[in-house]
XYZ file of C-alpha atoms in Angstrom:
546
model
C 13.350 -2.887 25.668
C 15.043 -2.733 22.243
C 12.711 -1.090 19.474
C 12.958 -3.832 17.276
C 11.584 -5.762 19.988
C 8.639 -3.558 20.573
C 8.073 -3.447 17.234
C 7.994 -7.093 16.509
C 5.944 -7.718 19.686
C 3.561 -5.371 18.606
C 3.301 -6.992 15.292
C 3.179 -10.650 16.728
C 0.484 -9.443 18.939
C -1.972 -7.618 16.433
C -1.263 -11.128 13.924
C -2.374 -13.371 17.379
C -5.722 -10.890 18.001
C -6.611 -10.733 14.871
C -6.345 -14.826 14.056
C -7.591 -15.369 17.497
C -10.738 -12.999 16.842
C -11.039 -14.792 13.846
C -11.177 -18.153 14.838
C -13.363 -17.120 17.833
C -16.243 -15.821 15.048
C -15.520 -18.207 12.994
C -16.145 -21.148 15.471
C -18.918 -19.149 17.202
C -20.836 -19.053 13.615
C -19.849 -22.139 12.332
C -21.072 -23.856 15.696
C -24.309 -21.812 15.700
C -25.184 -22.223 12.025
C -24.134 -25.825 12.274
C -26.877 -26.152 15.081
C -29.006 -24.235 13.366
C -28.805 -26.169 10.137
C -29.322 -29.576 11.868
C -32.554 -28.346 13.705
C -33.480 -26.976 10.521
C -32.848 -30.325 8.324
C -34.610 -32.615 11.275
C -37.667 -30.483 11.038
C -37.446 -30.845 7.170
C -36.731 -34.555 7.251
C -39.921 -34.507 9.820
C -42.053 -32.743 7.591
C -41.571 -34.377 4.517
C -42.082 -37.829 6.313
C -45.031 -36.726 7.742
C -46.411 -35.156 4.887
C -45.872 -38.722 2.747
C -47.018 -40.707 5.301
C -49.814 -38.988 5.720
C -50.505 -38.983 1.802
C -50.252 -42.471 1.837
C -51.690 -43.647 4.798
C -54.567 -40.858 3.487
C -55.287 -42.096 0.135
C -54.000 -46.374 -0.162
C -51.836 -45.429 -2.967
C -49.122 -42.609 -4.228
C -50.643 -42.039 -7.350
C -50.510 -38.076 -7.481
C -47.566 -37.596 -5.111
C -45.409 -35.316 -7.321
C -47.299 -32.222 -6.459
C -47.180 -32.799 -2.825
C -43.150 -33.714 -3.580
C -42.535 -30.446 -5.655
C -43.995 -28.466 -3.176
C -42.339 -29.761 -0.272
C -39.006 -28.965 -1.891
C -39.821 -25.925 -2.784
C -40.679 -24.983 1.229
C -37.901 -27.101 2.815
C -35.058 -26.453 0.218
C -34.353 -30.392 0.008
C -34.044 -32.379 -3.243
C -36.405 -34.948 -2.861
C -36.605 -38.989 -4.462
C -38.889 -40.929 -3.563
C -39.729 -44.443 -4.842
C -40.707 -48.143 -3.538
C -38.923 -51.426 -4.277
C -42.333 -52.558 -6.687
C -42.893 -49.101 -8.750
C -39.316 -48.228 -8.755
C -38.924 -44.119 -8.664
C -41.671 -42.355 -8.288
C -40.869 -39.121 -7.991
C -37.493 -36.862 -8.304
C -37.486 -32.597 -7.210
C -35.025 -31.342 -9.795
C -37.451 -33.238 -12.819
C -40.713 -31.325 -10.859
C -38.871 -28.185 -10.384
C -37.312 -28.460 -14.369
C -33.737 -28.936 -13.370
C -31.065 -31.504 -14.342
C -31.214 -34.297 -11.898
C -27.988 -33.894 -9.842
C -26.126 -36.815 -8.412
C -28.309 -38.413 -4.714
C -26.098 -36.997 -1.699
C -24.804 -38.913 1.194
C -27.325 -39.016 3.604
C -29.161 -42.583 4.186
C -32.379 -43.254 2.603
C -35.183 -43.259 4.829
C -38.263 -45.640 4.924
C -41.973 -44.380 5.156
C -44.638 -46.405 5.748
C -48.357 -45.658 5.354
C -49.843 -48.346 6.174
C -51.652 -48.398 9.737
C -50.843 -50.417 12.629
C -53.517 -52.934 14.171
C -55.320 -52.297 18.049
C -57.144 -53.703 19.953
C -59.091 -52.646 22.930
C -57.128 -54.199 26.095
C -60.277 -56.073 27.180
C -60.623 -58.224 24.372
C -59.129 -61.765 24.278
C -56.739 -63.099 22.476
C -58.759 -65.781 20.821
C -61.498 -63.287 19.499
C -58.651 -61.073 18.515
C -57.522 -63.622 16.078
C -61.179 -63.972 14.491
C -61.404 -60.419 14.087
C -58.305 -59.866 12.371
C -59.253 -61.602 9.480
C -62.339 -59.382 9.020
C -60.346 -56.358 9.507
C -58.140 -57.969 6.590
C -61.081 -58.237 4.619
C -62.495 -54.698 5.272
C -58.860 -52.935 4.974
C -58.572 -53.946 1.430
C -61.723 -53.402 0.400
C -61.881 -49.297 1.947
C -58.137 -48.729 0.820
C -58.895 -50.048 -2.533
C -61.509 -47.535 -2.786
C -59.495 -44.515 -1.401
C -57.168 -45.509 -4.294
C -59.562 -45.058 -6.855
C -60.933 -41.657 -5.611
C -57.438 -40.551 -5.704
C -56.834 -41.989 -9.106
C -59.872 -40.338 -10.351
C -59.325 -36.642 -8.798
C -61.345 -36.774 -5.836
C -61.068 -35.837 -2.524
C -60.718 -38.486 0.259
C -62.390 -37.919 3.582
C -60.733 -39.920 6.086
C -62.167 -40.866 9.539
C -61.296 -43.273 12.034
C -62.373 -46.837 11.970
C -62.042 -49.672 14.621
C -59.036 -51.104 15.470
C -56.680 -48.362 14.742
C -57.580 -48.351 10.747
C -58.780 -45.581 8.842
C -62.263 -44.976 7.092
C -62.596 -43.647 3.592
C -64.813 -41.561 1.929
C -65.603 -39.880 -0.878
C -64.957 -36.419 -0.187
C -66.326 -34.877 -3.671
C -64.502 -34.129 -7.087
C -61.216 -31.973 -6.234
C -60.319 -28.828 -8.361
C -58.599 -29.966 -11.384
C -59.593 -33.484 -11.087
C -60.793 -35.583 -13.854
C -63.843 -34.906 -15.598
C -67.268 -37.080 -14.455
C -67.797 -39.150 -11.631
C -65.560 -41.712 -10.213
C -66.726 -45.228 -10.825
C -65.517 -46.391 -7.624
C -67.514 -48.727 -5.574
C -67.513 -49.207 -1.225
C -67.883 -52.845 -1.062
C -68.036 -52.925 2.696
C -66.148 -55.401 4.782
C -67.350 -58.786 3.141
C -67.044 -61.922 4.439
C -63.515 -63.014 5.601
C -61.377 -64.909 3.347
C -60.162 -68.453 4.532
C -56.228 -67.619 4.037
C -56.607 -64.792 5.961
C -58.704 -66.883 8.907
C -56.095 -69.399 8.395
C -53.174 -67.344 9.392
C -54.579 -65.390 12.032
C -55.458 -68.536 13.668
C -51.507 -69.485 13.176
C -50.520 -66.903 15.766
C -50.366 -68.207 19.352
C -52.668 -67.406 22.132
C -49.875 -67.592 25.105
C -50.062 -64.044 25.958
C -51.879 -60.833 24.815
C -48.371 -59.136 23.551
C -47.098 -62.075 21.659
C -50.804 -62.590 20.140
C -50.700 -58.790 18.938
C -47.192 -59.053 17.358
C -47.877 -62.010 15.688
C -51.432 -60.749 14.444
C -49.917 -57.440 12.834
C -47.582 -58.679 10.904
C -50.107 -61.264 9.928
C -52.002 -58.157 8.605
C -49.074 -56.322 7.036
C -48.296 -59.527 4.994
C -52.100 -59.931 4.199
C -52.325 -56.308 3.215
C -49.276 -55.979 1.283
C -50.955 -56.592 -2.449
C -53.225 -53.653 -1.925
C -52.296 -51.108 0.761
C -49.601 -48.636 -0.148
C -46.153 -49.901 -0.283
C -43.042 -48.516 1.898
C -41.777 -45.533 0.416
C -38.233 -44.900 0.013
C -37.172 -41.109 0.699
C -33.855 -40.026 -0.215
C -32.559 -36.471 0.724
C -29.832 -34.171 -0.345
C -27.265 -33.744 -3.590
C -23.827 -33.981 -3.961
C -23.040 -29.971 -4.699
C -25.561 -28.770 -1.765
C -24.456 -25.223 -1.134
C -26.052 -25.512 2.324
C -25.811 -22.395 4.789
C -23.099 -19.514 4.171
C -21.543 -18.002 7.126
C -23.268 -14.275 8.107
C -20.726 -11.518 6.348
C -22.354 -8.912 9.416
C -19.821 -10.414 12.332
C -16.981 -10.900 10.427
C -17.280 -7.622 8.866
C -17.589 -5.924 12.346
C -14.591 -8.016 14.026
C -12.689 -7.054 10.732
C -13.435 -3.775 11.213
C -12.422 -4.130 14.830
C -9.163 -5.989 14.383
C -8.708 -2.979 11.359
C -8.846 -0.509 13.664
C -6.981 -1.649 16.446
C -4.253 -2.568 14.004
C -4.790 1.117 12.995
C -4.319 2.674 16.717
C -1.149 0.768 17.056
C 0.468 1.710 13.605
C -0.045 5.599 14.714
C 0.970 5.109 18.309
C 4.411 3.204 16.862
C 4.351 5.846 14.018
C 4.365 8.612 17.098
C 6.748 6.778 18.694
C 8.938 6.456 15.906
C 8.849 9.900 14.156
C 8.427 12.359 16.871
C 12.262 11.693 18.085
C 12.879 11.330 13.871
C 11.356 14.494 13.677
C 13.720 15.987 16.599
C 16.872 14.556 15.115
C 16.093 16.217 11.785
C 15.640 19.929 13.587
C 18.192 19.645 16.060
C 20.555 18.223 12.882
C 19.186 20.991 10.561
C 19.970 23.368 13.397
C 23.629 21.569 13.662
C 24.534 22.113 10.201
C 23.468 26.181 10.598
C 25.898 26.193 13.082
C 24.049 26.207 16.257
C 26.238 23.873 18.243
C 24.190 24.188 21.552
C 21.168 22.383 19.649
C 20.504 19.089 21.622
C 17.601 16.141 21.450
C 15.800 14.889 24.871
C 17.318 11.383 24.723
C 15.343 8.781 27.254
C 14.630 5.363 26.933
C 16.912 1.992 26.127
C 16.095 1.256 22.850
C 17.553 1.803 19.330
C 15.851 5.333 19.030
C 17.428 6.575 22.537
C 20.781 5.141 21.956
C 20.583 7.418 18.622
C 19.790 10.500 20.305
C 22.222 9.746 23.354
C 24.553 9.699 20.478
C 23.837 12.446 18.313
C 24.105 14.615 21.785
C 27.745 13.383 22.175
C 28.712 14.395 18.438
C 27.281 17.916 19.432
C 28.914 18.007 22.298
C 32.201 17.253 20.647
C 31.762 19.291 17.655
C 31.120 22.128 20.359
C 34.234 21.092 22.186
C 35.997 21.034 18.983
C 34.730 24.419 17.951
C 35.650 25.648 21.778
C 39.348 24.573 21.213
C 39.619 25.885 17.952
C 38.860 29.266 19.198
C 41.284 29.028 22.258
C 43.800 27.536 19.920
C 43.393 30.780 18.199
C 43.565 33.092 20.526
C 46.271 31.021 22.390
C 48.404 31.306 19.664
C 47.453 35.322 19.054
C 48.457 35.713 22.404
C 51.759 33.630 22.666
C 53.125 35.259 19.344
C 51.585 38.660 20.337
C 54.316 40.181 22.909
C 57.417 38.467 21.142
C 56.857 39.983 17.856
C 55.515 43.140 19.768
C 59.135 43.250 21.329
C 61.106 42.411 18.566
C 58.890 45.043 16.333
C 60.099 47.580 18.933
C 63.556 46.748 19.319
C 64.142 46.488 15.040
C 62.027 49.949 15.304
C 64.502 51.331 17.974
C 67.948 49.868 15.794
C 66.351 51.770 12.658
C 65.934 54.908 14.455
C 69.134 54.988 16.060
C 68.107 54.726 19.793
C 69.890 51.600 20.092
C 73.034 50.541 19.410
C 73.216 46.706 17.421
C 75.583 45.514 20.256
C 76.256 41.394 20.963
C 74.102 41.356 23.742
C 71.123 43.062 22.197
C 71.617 40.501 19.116
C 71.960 37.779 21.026
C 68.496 38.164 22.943
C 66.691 39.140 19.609
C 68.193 35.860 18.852
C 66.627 34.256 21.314
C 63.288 35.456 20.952
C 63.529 34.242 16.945
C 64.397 30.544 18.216
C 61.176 31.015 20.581
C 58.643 31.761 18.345
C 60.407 29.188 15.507
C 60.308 26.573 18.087
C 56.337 27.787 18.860
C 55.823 26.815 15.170
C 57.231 24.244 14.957
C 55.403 22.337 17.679
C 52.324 23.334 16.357
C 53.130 22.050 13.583
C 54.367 19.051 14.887
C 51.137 18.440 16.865
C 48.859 19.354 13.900
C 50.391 16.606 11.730
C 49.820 14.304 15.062
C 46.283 14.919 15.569
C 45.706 14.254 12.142
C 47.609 11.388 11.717
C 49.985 12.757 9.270
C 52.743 12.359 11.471
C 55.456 10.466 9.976
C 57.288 7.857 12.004
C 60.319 5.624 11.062
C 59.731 2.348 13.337
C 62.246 -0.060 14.066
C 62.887 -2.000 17.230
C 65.038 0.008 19.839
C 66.655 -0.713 23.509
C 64.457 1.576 26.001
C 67.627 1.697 27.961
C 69.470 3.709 25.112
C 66.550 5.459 24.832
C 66.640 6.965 28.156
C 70.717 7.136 28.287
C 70.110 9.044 25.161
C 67.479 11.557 26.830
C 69.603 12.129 29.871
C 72.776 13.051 27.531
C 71.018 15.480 26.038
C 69.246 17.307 29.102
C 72.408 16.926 31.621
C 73.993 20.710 30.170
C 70.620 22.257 31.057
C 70.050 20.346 33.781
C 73.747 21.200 35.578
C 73.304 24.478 34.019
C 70.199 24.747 36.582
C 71.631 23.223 39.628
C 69.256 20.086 39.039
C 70.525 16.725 39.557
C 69.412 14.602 36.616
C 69.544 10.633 37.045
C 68.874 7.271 35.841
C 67.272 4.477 37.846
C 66.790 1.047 36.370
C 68.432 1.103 33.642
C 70.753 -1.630 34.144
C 72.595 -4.349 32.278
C 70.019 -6.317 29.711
C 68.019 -5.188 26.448
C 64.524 -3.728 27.425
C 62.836 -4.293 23.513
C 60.679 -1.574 22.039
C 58.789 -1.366 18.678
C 58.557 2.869 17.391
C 60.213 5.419 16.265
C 63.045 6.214 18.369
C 63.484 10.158 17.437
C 59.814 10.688 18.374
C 60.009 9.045 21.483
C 63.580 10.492 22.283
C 61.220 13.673 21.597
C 58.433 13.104 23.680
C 60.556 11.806 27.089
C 62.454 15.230 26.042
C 59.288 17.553 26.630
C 58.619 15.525 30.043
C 62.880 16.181 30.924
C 62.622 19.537 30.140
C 59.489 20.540 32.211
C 60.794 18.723 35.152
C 64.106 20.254 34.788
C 62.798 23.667 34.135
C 60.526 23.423 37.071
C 62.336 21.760 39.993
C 63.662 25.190 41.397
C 65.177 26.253 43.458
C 68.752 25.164 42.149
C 69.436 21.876 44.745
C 66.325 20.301 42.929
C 66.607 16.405 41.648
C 65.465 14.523 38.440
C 65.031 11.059 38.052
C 64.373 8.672 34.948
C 63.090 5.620 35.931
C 62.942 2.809 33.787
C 60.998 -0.679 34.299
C 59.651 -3.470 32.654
C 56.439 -5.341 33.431
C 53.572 -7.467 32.441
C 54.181 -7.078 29.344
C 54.623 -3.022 29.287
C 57.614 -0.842 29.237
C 57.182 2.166 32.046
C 59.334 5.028 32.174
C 58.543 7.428 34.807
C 60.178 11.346 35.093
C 60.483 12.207 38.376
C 61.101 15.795 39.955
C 61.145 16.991 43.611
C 59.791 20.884 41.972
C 57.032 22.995 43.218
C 54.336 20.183 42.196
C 51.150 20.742 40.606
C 47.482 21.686 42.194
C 45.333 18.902 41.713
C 42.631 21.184 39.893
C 44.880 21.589 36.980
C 45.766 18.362 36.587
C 42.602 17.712 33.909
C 43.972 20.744 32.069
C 47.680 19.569 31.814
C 47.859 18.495 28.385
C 45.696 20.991 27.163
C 47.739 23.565 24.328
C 49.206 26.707 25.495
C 47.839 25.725 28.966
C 50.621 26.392 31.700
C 50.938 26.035 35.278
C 52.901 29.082 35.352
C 49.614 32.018 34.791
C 52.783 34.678 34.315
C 54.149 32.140 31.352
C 57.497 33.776 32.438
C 60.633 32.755 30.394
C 62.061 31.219 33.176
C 59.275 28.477 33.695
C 57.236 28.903 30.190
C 57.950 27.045 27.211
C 55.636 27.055 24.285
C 52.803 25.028 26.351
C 52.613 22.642 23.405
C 55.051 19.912 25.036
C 53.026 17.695 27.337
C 50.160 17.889 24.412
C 53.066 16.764 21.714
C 54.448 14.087 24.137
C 50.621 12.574 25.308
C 50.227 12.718 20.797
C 53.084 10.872 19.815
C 52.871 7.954 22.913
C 49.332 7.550 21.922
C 50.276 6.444 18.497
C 53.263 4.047 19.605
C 49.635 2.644 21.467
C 50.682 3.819 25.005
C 49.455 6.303 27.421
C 51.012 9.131 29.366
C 49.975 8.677 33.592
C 50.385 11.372 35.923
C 50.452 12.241 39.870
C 51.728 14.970 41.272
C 52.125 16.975 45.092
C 52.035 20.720 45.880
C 55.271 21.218 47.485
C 56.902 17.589 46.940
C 57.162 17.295 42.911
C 55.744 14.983 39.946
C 55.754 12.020 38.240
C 55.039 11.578 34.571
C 54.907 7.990 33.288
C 54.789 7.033 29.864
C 53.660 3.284 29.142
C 54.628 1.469 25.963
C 53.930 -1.940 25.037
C 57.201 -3.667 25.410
């Protein structure tokens, strides 16, 4: 997998954890809390309620609410109204608790009512039920008016149960902080019943117990409304609420957790990264101190391994290099070695009279000059190719003449020899090249002259071969000589490298000419194939672009 793919999927995956971890808390608290703060706020809203009905339905009035208000929103947390449709408001939190009143929230205002709800026992009919309501009427208004003022006045209100589901008041005794004296406030008892109120309980029908009951409650809620305590209004809530923060204590510890798993992975990818980094830089260090055999372990597909696999291949080549220098060096110590060794001796010999200067002598020190000027010359020659400093006159040229041309100026040698040297192919018609024609008259030259100096003994043949196809120009130099071991084949275009271990004058030539030929096709952008036979001969073909 490519590293920039690891990376990024590494990076993609701590980004999902983390906002999946995070959403995961996040939902898990919000849900909780969010339960939590509805239980909360219906135990609230059923406390207050309670608590106001219970003042209410307690004392026949909500004169003196506001403590009971303040303190309820001091234990619940709520801002509290409260008010009825006759008195208006009543009561407001923020004014008890010295605040600014804040704007009412949302939530819908709910209704409390105090007052109590008429029974009956099931056995008693519906036509005494209606006479009795009246005098319950009667007595209600008297006992809640006197609850009212024992409230008003500061004084407790004991409150026991009565008949018919109604309450019984009492005067329970002054209460701390109440007003000073007694309370003129007077029990009048039930009275007799008053004719409106006889009048319209006897309005409600006597069909059925339920519909009697109904219709004899609300009979007493209207009747009752003047004096028992009206419907209170409650109103919850504020517009800027801060209501319940999420808990810092999880989100700090999956934080922590996503921190430190983000963490791990930077240091494993940072190991991953540097330790091969790290590697590169000794084994480079090393490299540039000239230890060539320094190397990297290189595994893996990604970016990383490619770099190592290919800082192993410059070694390897800057070891080869440094390998060819040094048998170019003593290659060429050893080819100009015996030459100048002989001619040393012979000058040495002439000087000292030994010798005589005679033609013959002449002639072979000669010789031996044009060797070892020829040996320089190809190196040179293949120096300037190798660096591309060769210099090369293209035009476009007939391959045809081109091999005519090379065959001209082999056939002395050749004859000379005993060798038969030929041209097949080369018939009537233009076969185009694009190069330099003295280059390549030089390169087919080396290839002439090593088949013609090694096709021995003298009966030997040599053939040019010249063809055009798909697009590429082939011309092959074939020999029926001694042929070449398959072995040496990889070495064949090596420098100095011969065939011929003796590098005899009758075989050897400088051992630069197949490297010069292979140089100078390769930058006409062709190649130089070949296949050869112990015993039966070989065949070099070169192969331009036509």
């Amino acid at each position: 997998m490519s590293f920039r793919v690891r990376v990024f999927a590494l990076i993609l995956l701590v980004a999902v954890a983390a906002t999946a971890a995070t959403a995961w808390l996040t939902l898990r608290q919000v849900t909780g809390q969010l339960r939590e703060s509805a239980a909360a706020d219906r135990q609230s809203v059923t406390r207050i309620t309670e608590e106001l009905r219970a003042y209410g339905a307690n004392r026949g009035t909500w004169d003196g609410v506001a403590p009971t208000v303040r303190a309820l929103a001091e234990e619940t947390g709520q801002r509290i109204r409260i008010g009825t449709d006759r008195q208006g408001q009543i009561a407001d939190s923020d004014v008890l608790l010295g605040r600014d009143p804040r704007p009412a929230g949302t939530a819908p205002a709910i209704l409390v009512d105090p007052r109590p709800e008429l029974e009956f026992p099931s056995s008693v009919a519906p036509g005494w039920m209606r006479k009795a309501t009246a005098s319950v009427i009667r007595s209600y208004d008297s006992n809640v008016s006197y609850a009212a003022c024992l409230t008003r006045f500061g004084h407790r209100v004991t409150v026991l149960p009565g008949k018919f589901g109604l309450p019984h008041f009492q005067d329970g005794g002054k209460a701390p902080g109440g007003k000073p004296g007694g309370a003129p406030c007077t029990e009048t008892g039930s009275g007799v019943p008053r004719r409106a109120d006889l009048a319209a309980a006897e309005a409600c029908p006597s069909t059925g117990r339920a519909e009697t009951l109904a219709c004899l409650r609300r009979v007493f809620t209207e009747r009752t409304a003047t004096v028992a305590p009206q419907p209170l209004t409650v109103r919850l809530g504020a517009v800027d609420d801060a209501g319940q923060s999420l808990a810092a204590g999880p989100t700090a510890v999956v934080a922590a957790g996503v921190a430190a798993a983000a963490l791990a992975c930077a240091l494993l990818l940072s190991r991953a990264v540097l330790r091969p980094v790290r590697a590169l830089t000794s084994a480079s260090r090393g490299l540039g101190e000239g230890d060539l055999g320094r190397r990297v372990p290189a595994s893996g597909r990604d970016e990383i391994g490619e770099l190592g696999r290919s800082f192993n291949r410059m070694a390897d080549s800057l070891q080869d290099s440094e390998e060819r220098q040094r048998r170019l060096v003593g290659d060429i110590a050893h080819e100009l070695r015996t030459p100048l060794a002989n001619l040393r001796g012979y000058l040495e010999a002439l000087r000292d009279g030994v010798l005589e200067a005679d033609a013959e002598l002449l002639d072979s020190l000669h010789e031996e000059v044009l060797l070892q000027q020829r040996i320089v010359d190809d190196l040179q020659d293949l120096a300037l190719a190798e660096a591309g400093a060769l210099t090369y006159h293209r035009r476009t040229l007939d391959a045809r003449e081109l091999v005519e041309a090379c065959r001209t100026a082999h056939s002395a040698r050749a004859a000379a020899a005993g060798v038969a040297l030929d041209v097949v192919g080369a018939g009537p018609g233009t076969v185009r090249l694009h190069g330099d024609p003295d280059r390549l008259r030089q390169a087919l030259g080396n290839l002439v002259g090593n088949a013609v100096r090694h096709t021995a003994p003298a009966g030997g043949v040599v053939l040019l071969e010249l063809t055009e196809e798909d697009g590429f120009v082939r011309i092959a130099v074939r020999d029926t000589g001694s042929g070449i071991p398959a072995d040496d084949l990889p070495r064949l275009f090596d420098r100095f490298w011969r065939a011929d271990a003796a590098r005899g004058r009758a075989t050897g030539g400088s051992g630069l000419g197949l490297s010069i030929a292979r140089q100078i096709v390769a930058d006409h952008g062709g190649d130089v194939e070949v296949t050869s036979e112990v015993g039966v001969g070989s065949l070099f073909t070169v192969v331009l672009p036509a």
